[in-house]
């Protein structure tokens, strides 16, 4: 029996994780921070302060621009208008027109231009007003940015950060509501992160800007205005979060909920509902990073809980949830006490009417109910 | 300097309307090439020439500043119209504005969700175009679409109903403010610039089917910089498509003034190899004359045109934008008080004694009452039923759906009923 387990990829993974699923360790390249720092995610509550995700993103850009003159921001309305969602507020005043550049509405063009600037050694932050509009430019992101380093045999790097809000917002209809996590997450050559909290936002965006590869930062408009505690450590201008490292937002022994972005908050609420109603403890894992993905964290948790549930708000087919379940089946099958499940967005172009929109995306109640069902409560 | 605006007109000062009054025909060419203004009340007619009857035709002379041309012999600076039509155009503009004001109020009452882009100030464009084309012609535009949807035949209640997310809304509550469709109206599109080549495709279909219709593919000054706009220009010229690429230059794309987004903010020249026409978009008569001219041009097989309607939006980019951080209040106030398309037409109607002050007031009242009634009717409409049937209907043509689509969980998967394929009649065919 032990022998058969060893044949399972999970066993291999747990035995020798670095060689089986090597994670691009960020320190290899720039390493401005000691590795130990990254692990200390919780700081003493004393020095912590509240910050919105919007301000955290803004601070991340400002700090990196301060540190490195090669970093600049280009996008629609990022300068004089202070950002369509005010994420770049104040950057033009602080860094001037040379480094905070208002682009015409020409996504394919300006995205290509920033990729070119990255090939030539600058470190652009290419802002899309939303990722829905990056569909106009996705060829540049994938064919020009993501593949070049490989195609050149490692001769040509492309240090660029693509960022902007992703996923649905409220009441904006089908063309303005799509989640692209799975699209970008499927591309070798890209790194993809999806911050949830203010610390996530700051740490991941700063890491993205410093990372020598093209990185896609999938933010969420509905999170921009939410406040989260920022630990003393996260307030430092050296705070970065490693890619490929999930965060256990809430420990638990009965169920593993793997989720990302806005759904993390929903899962935390659902977990509390499960606790108060049934007394079960769900472990909520905030992926933080879509590519690379922290398979190890998932396996460790599933090994403990025996139950796996993926929660995301994208389209279900070929999605992040599908990938998480496939990985669980590949690496943690033997630890499962029930089939892994997923809660996702519905397979519907986002409708405008509120009552229909509500039926299209996961709700806290739905997550809790489905979890209860999985646990046969 | 002037020849730069209309190089060909210099050598070939041909006018199209042979019946144009002598004064126009002999007007020195130089005079015609004045800079286009946004004076909404610049056209001329002699009171004495205005007939008594509402449907007897008479001619209006457009101002020298109504048009500027690019690689194009200027269109006639005259417009054949009737008293009835002038009053209808006035009514239409008042009704569009009233409807937009209702949308504004409903948004502020938090009854409209998401984005809501109003066309207040730009009414002459939607109204003038509709009066210059036929129902069999086609229009496609961006998200600032309420006025177009209405002019294409959408009822006020269906448009407001859509904003309110109601089942009887023009898109059954599925589309919202940015996505409205109607006869010969292809939306209501949310991705800046993407509608432009789509419009070229509508023209392609007309050409393919041997129809003599014209398509107006509308876009903003901001959108004009999208690469696919230029791709569409190239194909349309290459294949001689009956399309008018029409830029609504309201001077800003969201918060960016046109000169900050466009290397050449003279949008009517952007077609390079396509003749262009710049039009006073605050003068509904100039807009109508331009639409008529373009329709004839395309029907004659002369290929595409690039238009620039110079206009102005009074409000913010969308309801969430105050619209005052990137332009001065004085600028807005000046446009409102001196270039308003409704006030401009009103002035002319009174001056030409097309209608009396009282008659216009009655029209105002009629438009107001109609819109208010319709808005009330829209508010009384029901929201869509929150059922799987409603959520999943119309993702595919009815009867041609896959067996099922996935829900948020497998329990919520929706299985379609067996039924014959019911392809809806395209609004284009009517
Ligand atoms: C491809 C794409 N990029 C960006 C946006 C966001 N956006 C919506 S409207 C707008 C400004 C467009 O300006 P303009 O074309 O001048 O039209 P106007 O709003 O003035 O009518 C922008 C940037 C979008 N909807 N689609
Ligand atoms: Mg504009």
XYZ file of N, CA, C and O in Angstrom, chain A residues 77 81 84-86 129 171-172 176 221, chain B residues 100 103-104 107-108 112-120 122 143-146 177-178 250 252-255 313-327:
204
model
N -5.749 56.932 -19.382
C -6.213 57.768 -18.257
C -5.406 57.558 -16.977
O -5.895 57.844 -15.891
N -5.993 62.053 -15.440
C -7.281 61.643 -14.872
C -7.060 60.858 -13.570
O -8.004 60.489 -12.897
N -8.654 55.509 -14.252
C -10.104 55.356 -14.354
C -10.658 54.892 -13.019
O -11.767 55.247 -12.638
N -9.888 54.089 -12.273
C -10.310 53.636 -10.952
C -9.397 54.199 -9.862
O -9.307 53.664 -8.767
N -8.671 55.247 -10.237
C -7.837 56.009 -9.293
C -6.691 55.206 -8.666
O -6.182 55.571 -7.603
N -7.220 49.403 -18.650
C -8.310 49.995 -17.863
C -9.118 48.869 -17.229
O -9.494 48.954 -16.072
N -23.036 45.179 -12.624
C -23.952 45.798 -13.575
C -23.338 46.304 -14.860
O -23.910 47.157 -15.526
N -22.170 45.801 -15.252
C -21.537 46.332 -16.445
C -21.722 45.442 -17.678
O -21.250 45.772 -18.758
N -17.948 43.597 -20.328
C -17.067 44.207 -19.326
C -16.928 43.346 -18.073
O -16.618 43.847 -17.000
N -11.830 45.000 -9.446
C -12.394 46.325 -9.173
C -13.205 46.354 -7.887
O -13.187 47.332 -7.153
N -32.671 61.172 -21.888
C -31.369 61.123 -21.227
C -31.448 61.727 -19.830
O -30.807 61.245 -18.890
N -32.835 59.166 -17.637
C -31.804 58.178 -17.318
C -30.898 58.716 -16.217
O -30.514 58.006 -15.284
N -30.559 59.989 -16.329
C -29.720 60.665 -15.348
C -30.372 60.583 -13.961
O -29.737 60.182 -12.976
N -30.483 56.988 -12.665
C -29.157 56.557 -12.208
C -28.886 57.122 -10.812
O -28.418 56.405 -9.925
N -29.193 58.403 -10.650
C -28.937 59.030 -9.345
C -29.808 58.419 -8.260
O -29.438 58.421 -7.086
N -30.405 52.508 -11.937
C -29.645 52.062 -13.105
C -28.302 51.565 -12.605
O -27.657 52.224 -11.792
N -27.888 50.431 -13.065
C -26.651 49.837 -12.574
C -25.487 50.128 -13.520
O -25.688 50.497 -14.666
N -24.302 49.879 -13.046
C -23.123 49.868 -13.918
C -22.847 51.191 -14.603
O -22.966 52.251 -14.017
N -22.449 51.107 -15.868
C -22.104 52.307 -16.631
C -23.351 52.893 -17.272
O -24.245 52.165 -17.678
N -23.397 54.191 -17.363
C -24.504 54.839 -18.064
C -23.933 56.073 -18.760
O -23.549 57.044 -18.107
N -23.814 56.002 -20.083
C -23.222 57.094 -20.854
C -24.331 57.864 -21.556
O -25.060 57.292 -22.358
N -24.420 59.147 -21.266
C -25.498 59.955 -21.843
C -24.999 60.793 -23.018
O -23.819 61.127 -23.095
N -25.936 61.126 -23.914
C -25.558 61.863 -25.120
C -26.063 63.296 -25.085
O -26.121 63.941 -26.127
N -26.388 63.785 -23.898
C -26.885 65.159 -23.790
C -25.879 66.127 -24.425
O -24.706 66.122 -24.065
N -25.308 65.992 -27.681
C -24.966 65.373 -28.957
C -26.211 64.930 -29.746
O -26.092 64.188 -30.715
N -21.119 52.580 -27.021
C -22.008 52.463 -25.858
C -22.884 53.676 -25.622
O -23.844 53.599 -24.884
N -22.551 54.833 -26.214
C -23.358 56.040 -25.987
C -24.521 55.984 -26.971
O -24.557 56.716 -27.948
N -25.457 55.092 -26.708
C -26.340 54.637 -27.787
C -27.821 54.893 -27.582
O -28.623 54.546 -28.444
N -28.218 55.501 -26.471
C -29.661 55.602 -26.205
C -30.391 56.365 -27.302
O -31.462 55.952 -27.749
N -27.339 49.494 -20.401
C -27.186 50.785 -21.080
C -26.359 50.735 -22.368
O -26.638 51.446 -23.324
N -25.353 49.904 -22.383
C -24.408 49.950 -23.509
C -24.801 49.074 -24.688
O -24.191 49.144 -25.746
N -16.580 64.578 -29.821
C -17.106 65.403 -28.718
C -15.952 65.948 -27.885
O -16.109 66.316 -26.737
N -13.487 64.822 -26.280
C -12.839 64.059 -25.208
C -13.153 62.572 -25.337
O -14.246 62.197 -25.731
N -12.193 61.754 -25.004
C -12.449 60.348 -24.801
C -12.266 60.118 -23.316
O -11.148 60.234 -22.806
N -13.307 59.873 -22.606
C -13.239 59.837 -21.147
C -12.600 61.154 -20.685
O -13.177 62.208 -20.955
N -11.432 61.138 -20.072
C -10.862 62.397 -19.590
C -9.748 62.959 -20.457
O -9.030 63.856 -20.036
N -20.227 66.766 -25.522
C -21.100 66.166 -24.504
C -21.124 67.069 -23.281
O -20.093 67.503 -22.788
N -22.343 67.337 -22.814
C -22.489 68.256 -21.691
C -22.110 67.593 -20.366
O -21.537 68.214 -19.487
N -22.455 66.342 -20.219
C -22.217 65.661 -18.951
C -20.843 65.028 -18.901
O -20.010 65.216 -19.792
N -20.608 64.264 -17.858
C -19.356 63.530 -17.747
C -19.323 62.392 -18.752
O -20.312 62.135 -19.446
N -18.198 61.710 -18.833
C -18.075 60.589 -19.758
C -19.169 59.554 -19.488
O -19.836 59.079 -20.391
N -19.296 59.174 -18.236
C -20.414 58.332 -17.821
C -20.925 58.944 -16.535
O -20.379 59.928 -16.045
N -21.986 58.366 -15.996
C -22.608 58.993 -14.829
C -21.652 59.104 -13.644
O -21.828 59.962 -12.792
N -20.634 58.243 -13.594
C -19.749 58.292 -12.437
C -18.638 59.338 -12.594
O -17.852 59.549 -11.675
N -18.584 59.976 -13.750
C -17.542 60.982 -13.997
C -18.175 62.368 -13.902
O -19.091 62.676 -14.665
N -17.713 63.198 -12.994
C -18.296 64.535 -12.908
C -18.030 65.355 -14.175
O -18.776 66.280 -14.488
N -16.980 65.002 -14.894
C -16.715 65.677 -16.171
C -16.171 67.081 -16.027
O -16.230 67.869 -16.969
N -15.642 67.392 -14.871
C -15.156 68.759 -14.690
C -13.679 68.823 -14.312
O -13.143 69.898 -14.099
N -13.020 67.663 -14.249
C -11.619 67.713 -13.835
C -10.692 67.961 -15.014
O -9.575 68.415 -14.849
N -11.141 67.633 -16.213
C -10.267 67.752 -17.381
C -10.731 68.830 -18.356
O -10.212 68.955 -19.452
N -11.755 69.562 -17.983
C -12.212 70.686 -18.799
C -12.834 71.703 -17.862
O -13.233 71.369 -16.745
